[in-house]
Amino acid sequence: MRCSKAQEMLNRYLAGSCNPLESEAVAGHLAGCPGCAARLAELKDVNELLDLWQQESAPEDLLQSVMQSLRRQPQRQLEEQPVAGRTAMLIRHLAVAAILALAFTWGAGPWLANAEVVDANKLVSSYAGASDNVSKHTVSTAERVFSKLNYEEWLRR
Amino acid sequence: MATDEILVRRAQAGDMAAFGELVGRYQDRVYGLSTRLLTCTEDARDAAQEIFIRVFKTLPGFDLRADFTTWLYRVATNVCLDQLRRRHRERLCSLPARDESGSQDRLQDDRAGPEELLLDKERQQAVRRAVADLPDEYRVALVLHHYQQLSYRQVAACLDLTEKTVATRIHRAKLRLRQRLLLGGESDAL
């Protein structure tokens, strides 16, 4: 291993971030290279100097300030979900509506086939009414979600 | 104690108490990062507050499969870099006010005399100045790795860089610090 390569790896070696092969190669180089060994000692000194700048605790009132600031934010802004979240919600609602419609269709088919003709008219009417309700729910959900959609944000994405 | 994931889930559902717990858990680390990147306690405090507010606002979009700590550091680093871009380098505060009577000094009272304390303080301030004078990209990588204890891989994920680039930046940062603090490259040699 060349000195330049070894020196590039010294920080990772010190941090224990080298893989076993790299560590072995660096250690082997250091054993026979006083110059790189001296550089390693200097890097250890730099690390010790850096450690003089110890962690300072956060100001005691930081947590309180953050929470107060969040409470002061307009509620609509805080509750606003990102576009990705709203789109996912829309897709979930539409999927549920589609599954319900399919299940209703599959369930109603055999039922209608076995019913008397007179009763079938009533069943078709109630089925149509239920289908209308599912459609209305789907449309109103879509409207509710899209009404909150920030189109500028959408375009940026 | 609730895990980060549980708290994040609750906070995503609008539970302010859960978010408060997250803030309490990470405030020292976030403040430590902003102090070392901005080198000014006033700016660091403002930045820490802004970081947590931004985290709260973007939390609904956070993918729980990702590592929350790395994501938090990514948000924190971006806020700090935004602040750095907004202000001129001349405005960097080299000697934070809290340091004048900081807890570290008090802790050392029992074991060191006045001369030793003064020397330690001078060394610490020299280190702060040297770190503050590093180019931003070097300082960010160095601080995330050395002070925030992130692995090279985590730093790379946080900064959207390759591990090799992170290693190069940290290497160069240390070379500059070595030149300045150990070899007398500038007046801060110790």
mmCIF file of C-alpha atoms in Angstrom:
data_model
loop_
_atom_site.group_PDB
_atom_site.id
_atom_site.type_symbol
_atom_site.label_atom_id
_atom_site.label_comp_id
_atom_site.label_asym_id
_atom_site.label_seq_id
_atom_site.Cartn_x
_atom_site.Cartn_y
_atom_site.Cartn_z
ATOM 1 C CA MET A 1 0.000 0.000 0.000
ATOM 2 C CA ARG A 2 1.273 3.454 -0.911
ATOM 3 C CA CYS A 3 1.593 6.186 1.729
ATOM 4 C CA SER A 4 -0.949 8.423 -0.031
ATOM 5 C CA LYS A 5 -3.542 5.644 -0.004
ATOM 6 C CA ALA A 6 -2.781 4.750 3.607
ATOM 7 C CA GLN A 7 -3.083 8.363 4.716
ATOM 8 C CA GLU A 8 -6.435 8.710 3.000
ATOM 9 C CA MET A 9 -7.651 5.767 5.023
ATOM 10 C CA LEU A 10 -6.223 6.802 8.394
ATOM 11 C CA ASN A 11 -9.378 8.623 9.565
ATOM 12 C CA ARG A 12 -11.571 5.681 8.699
ATOM 13 C CA TYR A 13 -9.037 3.389 10.331
ATOM 14 C CA LEU A 14 -9.139 5.466 13.513
ATOM 15 C CA ALA A 15 -12.931 5.567 13.445
ATOM 16 C CA GLY A 16 -13.112 1.802 13.016
ATOM 17 C CA SER A 17 -14.938 2.245 9.703
ATOM 18 C CA CYS A 18 -12.545 0.120 7.618
ATOM 19 C CA ASN A 19 -13.476 -3.400 6.703
ATOM 20 C CA PRO A 20 -11.198 -6.170 8.064
ATOM 21 C CA LEU A 21 -9.120 -6.361 4.888
ATOM 22 C CA GLU A 22 -8.573 -2.598 4.816
ATOM 23 C CA SER A 23 -7.711 -2.524 8.508
ATOM 24 C CA GLU A 24 -5.171 -5.254 8.039
ATOM 25 C CA ALA A 25 -3.611 -3.463 5.067
ATOM 26 C CA VAL A 26 -3.369 -0.148 6.928
ATOM 27 C CA ALA A 27 -1.964 -1.782 10.054
ATOM 28 C CA GLY A 28 0.611 -3.605 7.937
ATOM 29 C CA HIS A 29 1.629 -0.365 6.253
ATOM 30 C CA LEU A 30 1.850 1.517 9.544
ATOM 31 C CA ALA A 31 4.128 -1.140 11.020
ATOM 32 C CA GLY A 32 6.730 -0.444 8.367
ATOM 33 C CA CYS A 33 6.229 3.274 7.727
ATOM 34 C CA PRO A 34 7.276 5.718 10.474
ATOM 35 C CA GLY A 35 5.992 8.669 8.436
ATOM 36 C CA CYS A 36 2.434 7.353 8.250
ATOM 37 C CA ALA A 37 2.609 6.197 11.874
ATOM 38 C CA ALA A 38 3.527 9.776 12.824
ATOM 39 C CA ARG A 39 0.605 11.054 10.742
ATOM 40 C CA LEU A 40 -1.711 8.692 12.590
ATOM 41 C CA ALA A 41 -0.446 10.068 15.909
ATOM 42 C CA GLU A 42 -1.166 13.604 14.677
ATOM 43 C CA LEU A 43 -4.687 12.648 13.683
ATOM 44 C CA LYS A 44 -5.231 11.232 17.158
ATOM 45 C CA ASP A 45 -4.022 14.568 18.548
ATOM 46 C CA VAL A 46 -6.483 16.408 16.271
ATOM 47 C CA ASN A 47 -9.296 14.181 17.510
ATOM 48 C CA GLU A 48 -8.352 14.906 21.117
ATOM 49 C CA LEU A 49 -8.337 18.623 20.407
ATOM 50 C CA LEU A 50 -11.750 18.361 18.756
ATOM 51 C CA ASP A 51 -13.007 16.617 21.887
ATOM 52 C CA LEU A 52 -12.183 19.748 23.897
ATOM 53 C CA TRP A 53 -15.288 21.299 22.344
ATOM 54 C CA GLN A 54 -17.750 19.400 24.427
ATOM 55 C CA GLN A 55 -21.433 18.966 23.811
ATOM 56 C CA GLU A 56 -23.527 21.765 25.240
ATOM 57 C CA SER A 57 -26.988 20.992 26.514
ATOM 58 C CA ALA A 58 -29.910 22.588 24.754
ATOM 59 C CA PRO A 59 -31.343 25.690 26.452
ATOM 60 C CA GLU A 60 -33.802 24.663 29.151
ATOM 61 C CA ASP A 61 -36.690 26.440 27.478
ATOM 62 C CA LEU A 62 -36.112 25.082 23.973
ATOM 63 C CA LEU A 63 -38.723 22.340 24.260
ATOM 64 C CA GLN A 64 -41.270 24.783 25.630
ATOM 65 C CA SER A 65 -40.503 27.330 22.897
ATOM 66 C CA VAL A 66 -40.914 24.717 20.173
ATOM 67 C CA MET A 67 -44.237 23.497 21.519
ATOM 68 C CA GLN A 68 -45.552 27.041 22.031
ATOM 69 C CA SER A 69 -44.496 27.972 18.542
ATOM 70 C CA LEU A 70 -46.294 24.931 17.114
ATOM 71 C CA ARG A 71 -49.465 25.782 19.018
ATOM 72 C CA ARG A 72 -49.340 29.322 17.602
ATOM 73 C CA GLN A 73 -49.104 28.040 14.033
ATOM 74 C CA PRO A 74 -52.392 28.203 12.122
ATOM 75 C CA GLN A 75 -54.169 24.911 12.762
ATOM 76 C CA ARG A 76 -54.887 24.407 9.073
ATOM 77 C CA GLN A 77 -51.183 24.665 8.278
ATOM 78 C CA LEU A 78 -50.257 22.049 10.898
ATOM 79 C CA GLU A 79 -52.974 19.657 9.902
ATOM 80 C CA GLU A 80 -52.212 19.988 6.236
ATOM 81 C CA GLN A 81 -50.890 16.715 5.003
ATOM 82 C CA PRO A 82 -48.295 16.565 2.261
ATOM 83 C CA VAL A 83 -49.579 15.933 -1.247
ATOM 84 C CA ALA A 84 -48.227 12.393 -1.167
ATOM 85 C CA GLY A 85 -50.321 11.685 1.946
ATOM 86 C CA ARG A 86 -53.485 13.178 0.489
ATOM 87 C CA THR A 87 -53.082 11.316 -2.771
ATOM 88 C CA ALA A 88 -52.536 8.089 -0.874
ATOM 89 C CA MET A 89 -55.709 8.770 1.125
ATOM 90 C CA LEU A 90 -57.676 9.411 -2.079
ATOM 91 C CA ILE A 91 -56.401 6.189 -3.594
ATOM 92 C CA ARG A 92 -57.351 4.261 -0.443
ATOM 93 C CA HIS A 93 -60.893 5.701 -0.480
ATOM 94 C CA LEU A 94 -61.330 4.944 -4.179
ATOM 95 C CA ALA A 95 -60.015 1.423 -3.706
ATOM 96 C CA VAL A 96 -62.462 0.777 -0.863
ATOM 97 C CA ALA A 97 -65.343 2.119 -2.972
ATOM 98 C CA ALA A 98 -64.320 -0.052 -5.931
ATOM 99 C CA ILE A 99 -64.071 -3.178 -3.755
ATOM 100 C CA LEU A 100 -67.492 -2.500 -2.254
ATOM 101 C CA ALA A 101 -69.027 -2.013 -5.708
ATOM 102 C CA LEU A 102 -67.495 -5.233 -7.032
ATOM 103 C CA ALA A 103 -68.501 -7.222 -3.976
ATOM 104 C CA PHE A 104 -72.040 -5.897 -4.286
ATOM 105 C CA THR A 105 -72.198 -6.798 -7.975
ATOM 106 C CA TRP A 106 -70.868 -10.320 -7.457
ATOM 107 C CA GLY A 107 -73.123 -10.869 -4.468
ATOM 108 C CA ALA A 108 -76.222 -9.465 -6.136
ATOM 109 C CA GLY A 109 -75.860 -11.482 -9.407
ATOM 110 C CA PRO A 110 -76.751 -14.972 -8.067
ATOM 111 C CA TRP A 111 -79.282 -13.440 -5.723
ATOM 112 C CA LEU A 112 -81.107 -11.773 -8.590
ATOM 113 C CA ALA A 113 -80.938 -14.962 -10.690
ATOM 114 C CA ASN A 114 -82.823 -16.877 -7.989
ATOM 115 C CA ALA A 115 -85.405 -14.225 -7.262
ATOM 116 C CA GLU A 116 -88.961 -14.095 -8.593
ATOM 117 C CA VAL A 117 -89.447 -11.630 -11.470
ATOM 118 C CA VAL A 118 -91.731 -9.349 -9.426
ATOM 119 C CA ASP A 119 -89.332 -9.223 -6.503
ATOM 120 C CA ALA A 120 -86.438 -8.768 -8.893
ATOM 121 C CA ASN A 121 -87.748 -5.325 -9.886
ATOM 122 C CA LYS A 122 -87.616 -4.243 -6.264
ATOM 123 C CA LEU A 123 -84.163 -5.717 -5.826
ATOM 124 C CA VAL A 124 -82.870 -3.950 -8.926
ATOM 125 C CA SER A 125 -84.247 -0.668 -7.595
ATOM 126 C CA SER A 126 -82.628 -1.086 -4.196
ATOM 127 C CA TYR A 127 -79.389 -2.229 -5.835
ATOM 128 C CA ALA A 128 -79.381 0.885 -8.049
ATOM 129 C CA GLY A 129 -80.002 3.061 -4.975
ATOM 130 C CA ALA A 130 -77.117 1.451 -3.107
ATOM 131 C CA SER A 131 -74.842 1.845 -6.120
ATOM 132 C CA ASP A 132 -75.799 5.525 -6.272
ATOM 133 C CA ASN A 133 -74.809 5.907 -2.630
ATOM 134 C CA VAL A 134 -71.417 4.286 -3.251
ATOM 135 C CA SER A 135 -70.839 6.573 -6.235
ATOM 136 C CA LYS A 136 -71.858 9.664 -4.258
ATOM 137 C CA HIS A 137 -69.506 8.677 -1.434
ATOM 138 C CA THR A 138 -66.651 8.220 -3.894
ATOM 139 C CA VAL A 139 -67.284 11.551 -5.605
ATOM 140 C CA SER A 140 -67.650 13.458 -2.336
ATOM 141 C CA THR A 141 -64.426 11.927 -1.026
ATOM 142 C CA ALA A 142 -62.587 12.921 -4.167
ATOM 143 C CA GLU A 143 -63.987 16.438 -3.951
ATOM 144 C CA ARG A 144 -63.052 16.732 -0.293
ATOM 145 C CA VAL A 145 -59.498 15.619 -0.923
ATOM 146 C CA PHE A 146 -58.951 17.640 -4.071
ATOM 147 C CA SER A 147 -60.392 20.756 -2.469
ATOM 148 C CA LYS A 148 -57.466 20.639 -0.002
ATOM 149 C CA LEU A 149 -54.930 20.013 -2.693
ATOM 150 C CA ASN A 150 -52.292 22.652 -3.069
ATOM 151 C CA TYR A 151 -51.865 22.724 -6.824
ATOM 152 C CA GLU A 152 -48.666 24.759 -6.732
ATOM 153 C CA GLU A 153 -47.143 22.135 -4.442
ATOM 154 C CA TRP A 154 -48.471 19.421 -6.714
ATOM 155 C CA LEU A 155 -46.871 21.054 -9.765
ATOM 156 C CA ARG A 156 -43.565 21.471 -7.958
ATOM 157 C CA ARG A 157 -43.501 17.750 -7.286
ATOM 158 C CA MET B 1 -39.772 4.012 27.107
ATOM 159 C CA ALA B 2 -41.508 4.312 23.744
ATOM 160 C CA THR B 3 -39.336 3.741 20.689
ATOM 161 C CA ASP B 4 -38.766 6.451 18.121
ATOM 162 C CA GLU B 5 -41.024 4.603 15.711
ATOM 163 C CA ILE B 6 -43.943 4.559 18.129
ATOM 164 C CA LEU B 7 -43.506 8.238 18.930
ATOM 165 C CA VAL B 8 -43.211 9.131 15.256
ATOM 166 C CA ARG B 9 -46.386 7.178 14.437
ATOM 167 C CA ARG B 10 -48.265 8.961 17.212
ATOM 168 C CA ALA B 11 -46.880 12.339 16.186
ATOM 169 C CA GLN B 12 -47.869 11.665 12.587
ATOM 170 C CA ALA B 13 -51.390 11.140 13.845
ATOM 171 C CA GLY B 14 -51.266 14.598 15.465
ATOM 172 C CA ASP B 15 -50.265 13.608 19.010
ATOM 173 C CA MET B 16 -48.448 16.706 20.266
ATOM 174 C CA ALA B 17 -47.317 15.015 23.476
ATOM 175 C CA ALA B 18 -45.549 12.329 21.458
ATOM 176 C CA PHE B 19 -43.845 14.983 19.375
ATOM 177 C CA GLY B 20 -42.830 16.793 22.565
ATOM 178 C CA GLU B 21 -41.210 13.573 23.744
ATOM 179 C CA LEU B 22 -39.249 13.346 20.498
ATOM 180 C CA VAL B 23 -38.099 16.939 20.896
ATOM 181 C CA GLY B 24 -37.002 16.230 24.457
ATOM 182 C CA ARG B 25 -35.137 13.149 23.299
ATOM 183 C CA TYR B 26 -33.255 14.854 20.485
ATOM 184 C CA GLN B 27 -32.952 18.486 21.546
ATOM 185 C CA ASP B 28 -29.394 18.188 22.883
ATOM 186 C CA ARG B 29 -28.178 16.490 19.732
ATOM 187 C CA VAL B 30 -29.927 18.950 17.433
ATOM 188 C CA TYR B 31 -28.725 21.907 19.452
ATOM 189 C CA GLY B 32 -25.205 20.455 19.523
ATOM 190 C CA LEU B 33 -25.239 20.118 15.754
ATOM 191 C CA SER B 34 -26.534 23.623 15.143
ATOM 192 C CA THR B 35 -24.065 25.114 17.639
ATOM 193 C CA ARG B 36 -21.144 23.501 15.898
ATOM 194 C CA LEU B 37 -22.325 24.295 12.405
ATOM 195 C CA LEU B 38 -23.328 27.874 13.120
ATOM 196 C CA THR B 39 -20.822 28.542 15.949
ATOM 197 C CA CYS B 40 -23.144 31.042 17.539
ATOM 198 C CA THR B 41 -25.473 30.159 20.394
ATOM 199 C CA GLU B 42 -28.178 32.644 19.448
ATOM 200 C CA ASP B 43 -28.310 31.448 15.871
ATOM 201 C CA ALA B 44 -28.062 27.854 17.069
ATOM 202 C CA ARG B 45 -31.061 28.265 19.333
ATOM 203 C CA ASP B 46 -33.158 29.800 16.563
ATOM 204 C CA ALA B 47 -32.014 27.087 14.183
ATOM 205 C CA ALA B 48 -32.863 24.304 16.642
ATOM 206 C CA GLN B 49 -36.361 25.695 17.041
ATOM 207 C CA GLU B 50 -36.783 26.008 13.280
ATOM 208 C CA ILE B 51 -35.496 22.457 12.818
ATOM 209 C CA PHE B 52 -38.120 20.960 15.120
ATOM 210 C CA ILE B 53 -40.908 23.003 13.564
ATOM 211 C CA ARG B 54 -39.850 21.860 10.106
ATOM 212 C CA VAL B 55 -39.648 18.280 11.363
ATOM 213 C CA PHE B 56 -43.187 18.505 12.711
ATOM 214 C CA LYS B 57 -44.535 19.918 9.468
ATOM 215 C CA THR B 58 -42.843 17.328 7.280
ATOM 216 C CA LEU B 59 -43.336 14.399 9.626
ATOM 217 C CA PRO B 60 -46.527 13.159 7.887
ATOM 218 C CA GLY B 61 -44.418 12.502 4.791
ATOM 219 C CA PHE B 62 -41.714 10.607 6.698
ATOM 220 C CA ASP B 63 -41.431 6.980 5.625
ATOM 221 C CA LEU B 64 -41.271 4.829 8.746
ATOM 222 C CA ARG B 65 -39.056 2.329 6.953
ATOM 223 C CA ALA B 66 -36.293 4.965 6.950
ATOM 224 C CA ASP B 67 -34.038 5.734 9.893
ATOM 225 C CA PHE B 68 -35.560 8.597 11.878
ATOM 226 C CA THR B 69 -32.238 9.836 13.290
ATOM 227 C CA THR B 70 -30.637 10.111 9.858
ATOM 228 C CA TRP B 71 -33.732 11.882 8.530
ATOM 229 C CA LEU B 72 -33.725 14.279 11.491
ATOM 230 C CA TYR B 73 -30.053 15.096 10.911
ATOM 231 C CA ARG B 74 -30.772 15.649 7.240
ATOM 232 C CA VAL B 75 -33.488 18.186 8.071
ATOM 233 C CA ALA B 76 -31.263 19.770 10.729
ATOM 234 C CA THR B 77 -28.291 20.050 8.398
ATOM 235 C CA ASN B 78 -30.415 21.612 5.666
ATOM 236 C CA VAL B 79 -31.807 24.220 8.057
ATOM 237 C CA CYS B 80 -28.315 25.087 9.280
ATOM 238 C CA LEU B 81 -26.921 25.292 5.753
ATOM 239 C CA ASP B 82 -29.827 27.552 4.790
ATOM 240 C CA GLN B 83 -28.920 29.828 7.681
ATOM 241 C CA LEU B 84 -25.279 29.821 6.709
ATOM 242 C CA ARG B 85 -26.177 30.762 3.159
ATOM 243 C CA ARG B 86 -28.373 33.573 4.414
ATOM 244 C CA ARG B 87 -25.725 35.285 6.429
ATOM 245 C CA HIS B 88 -22.250 36.484 5.687
ATOM 246 C CA ARG B 89 -19.362 34.540 7.074
ATOM 247 C CA GLU B 90 -18.265 37.660 8.945
ATOM 248 C CA ARG B 91 -21.287 37.315 11.170
ATOM 249 C CA LEU B 92 -20.109 34.014 12.631
ATOM 250 C CA CYS B 93 -19.875 34.373 16.380
ATOM 251 C CA SER B 94 -16.575 32.858 17.377
ATOM 252 C CA LEU B 95 -17.080 32.996 21.117
ATOM 253 C CA PRO B 96 -20.533 31.858 22.221
ATOM 254 C CA ALA B 97 -21.828 33.731 25.247
ATOM 255 C CA ARG B 98 -22.855 30.588 27.139
ATOM 256 C CA ASP B 99 -19.262 29.430 27.040
ATOM 257 C CA GLU B 100 -18.152 32.256 29.338
ATOM 258 C CA SER B 101 -19.547 30.468 32.369
ATOM 259 C CA GLY B 102 -20.338 27.133 30.793
ATOM 260 C CA SER B 103 -20.881 23.898 32.669
ATOM 261 C CA GLN B 104 -17.637 22.478 31.365
ATOM 262 C CA ASP B 105 -15.677 25.176 33.164
ATOM 263 C CA ARG B 106 -17.500 24.515 36.395
ATOM 264 C CA LEU B 107 -16.910 20.787 36.118
ATOM 265 C CA GLN B 108 -13.181 21.379 35.878
ATOM 266 C CA ASP B 109 -12.984 23.516 39.002
ATOM 267 C CA ASP B 110 -12.158 20.573 41.230
ATOM 268 C CA ARG B 111 -9.327 19.206 39.202
ATOM 269 C CA ALA B 112 -7.496 22.107 37.675
ATOM 270 C CA GLY B 113 -5.952 25.343 38.783
ATOM 271 C CA PRO B 114 -6.692 28.715 37.244
ATOM 272 C CA GLU B 115 -3.807 28.502 34.785
ATOM 273 C CA GLU B 116 -4.874 25.096 33.540
ATOM 274 C CA LEU B 117 -8.448 26.303 33.211
ATOM 275 C CA LEU B 118 -7.342 29.288 31.201
ATOM 276 C CA LEU B 119 -5.238 27.094 28.946
ATOM 277 C CA ASP B 120 -8.134 24.694 28.403
ATOM 278 C CA LYS B 121 -10.415 27.576 27.547
ATOM 279 C CA GLU B 122 -7.909 29.001 25.091
ATOM 280 C CA ARG B 123 -7.486 25.604 23.468
ATOM 281 C CA GLN B 124 -11.211 25.116 23.207
ATOM 282 C CA GLN B 125 -11.687 28.509 21.631
ATOM 283 C CA ALA B 126 -8.880 27.853 19.182
ATOM 284 C CA VAL B 127 -10.610 24.614 18.201
ATOM 285 C CA ARG B 128 -13.910 26.434 17.762
ATOM 286 C CA ARG B 129 -12.325 29.049 15.541
ATOM 287 C CA ALA B 130 -10.524 26.427 13.503
ATOM 288 C CA VAL B 131 -13.691 24.380 12.995
ATOM 289 C CA ALA B 132 -15.700 27.521 12.215
ATOM 290 C CA ASP B 133 -13.209 28.506 9.528
ATOM 291 C CA LEU B 134 -13.440 25.207 7.692
ATOM 292 C CA PRO B 135 -15.347 25.296 4.399
ATOM 293 C CA ASP B 136 -18.998 24.474 5.060
ATOM 294 C CA GLU B 137 -18.921 21.137 3.250
ATOM 295 C CA TYR B 138 -15.918 19.971 5.281
ATOM 296 C CA ARG B 139 -17.340 21.241 8.568
ATOM 297 C CA VAL B 140 -20.714 19.569 8.056
ATOM 298 C CA ALA B 141 -19.158 16.172 7.341
ATOM 299 C CA LEU B 142 -16.708 16.500 10.229
ATOM 300 C CA VAL B 143 -19.333 17.600 12.744
ATOM 301 C CA LEU B 144 -21.818 14.881 11.784
ATOM 302 C CA HIS B 145 -19.136 12.220 12.072
ATOM 303 C CA HIS B 146 -16.950 13.361 14.950
ATOM 304 C CA TYR B 147 -19.418 15.127 17.217
ATOM 305 C CA GLN B 148 -22.741 13.550 16.324
ATOM 306 C CA GLN B 149 -21.169 10.100 16.111
ATOM 307 C CA LEU B 150 -22.692 9.226 12.760
ATOM 308 C CA SER B 151 -20.947 6.547 10.735
ATOM 309 C CA TYR B 152 -19.552 7.404 7.309
ATOM 310 C CA ARG B 153 -22.529 5.615 5.822
ATOM 311 C CA GLN B 154 -25.020 7.633 7.882
ATOM 312 C CA VAL B 155 -23.271 10.892 7.011
ATOM 313 C CA ALA B 156 -23.403 9.912 3.351
ATOM 314 C CA ALA B 157 -27.129 9.172 3.610
ATOM 315 C CA CYS B 158 -27.726 12.407 5.473
ATOM 316 C CA LEU B 159 -25.907 14.542 2.904
ATOM 317 C CA ASP B 160 -26.816 12.571 -0.221
ATOM 318 C CA LEU B 161 -23.156 11.855 -0.905
ATOM 319 C CA THR B 162 -21.103 8.742 -1.464
ATOM 320 C CA GLU B 163 -19.133 7.340 1.442
ATOM 321 C CA LYS B 164 -15.951 8.038 -0.494
ATOM 322 C CA THR B 165 -16.811 11.728 -0.789
ATOM 323 C CA VAL B 166 -17.600 11.870 2.920
ATOM 324 C CA ALA B 167 -14.281 10.212 3.720
ATOM 325 C CA THR B 168 -12.453 12.691 1.499
ATOM 326 C CA ARG B 169 -14.126 15.690 3.117
ATOM 327 C CA ILE B 170 -13.401 14.495 6.629
ATOM 328 C CA HIS B 171 -9.837 13.699 5.653
ATOM 329 C CA ARG B 172 -9.330 17.179 4.231
ATOM 330 C CA ALA B 173 -10.985 18.807 7.233
ATOM 331 C CA LYS B 174 -8.608 16.999 9.566
ATOM 332 C CA LEU B 175 -5.610 17.935 7.431
ATOM 333 C CA ARG B 176 -6.585 21.586 7.688
ATOM 334 C CA LEU B 177 -7.105 21.329 11.426
ATOM 335 C CA ARG B 178 -3.779 19.559 11.809
ATOM 336 C CA GLN B 179 -2.062 22.278 9.810
ATOM 337 C CA ARG B 180 -3.680 25.022 11.804
ATOM 338 C CA LEU B 181 -3.730 23.606 15.314
ATOM 339 C CA LEU B 182 -0.639 21.410 15.430
ATOM 340 C CA LEU B 183 1.786 22.750 12.867
ATOM 341 C CA GLY B 184 1.271 26.466 13.395
ATOM 342 C CA GLY B 185 -0.285 27.146 10.003
ATOM 343 C CA GLU B 186 -2.064 30.090 11.596
ATOM 344 C CA SER B 187 -2.033 31.826 14.928
ATOM 345 C CA ASP B 188 -4.130 29.121 16.600
ATOM 346 C CA ALA B 189 -1.317 26.564 16.862
ATOM 347 C CA LEU B 190 -1.410 24.861 20.247
#
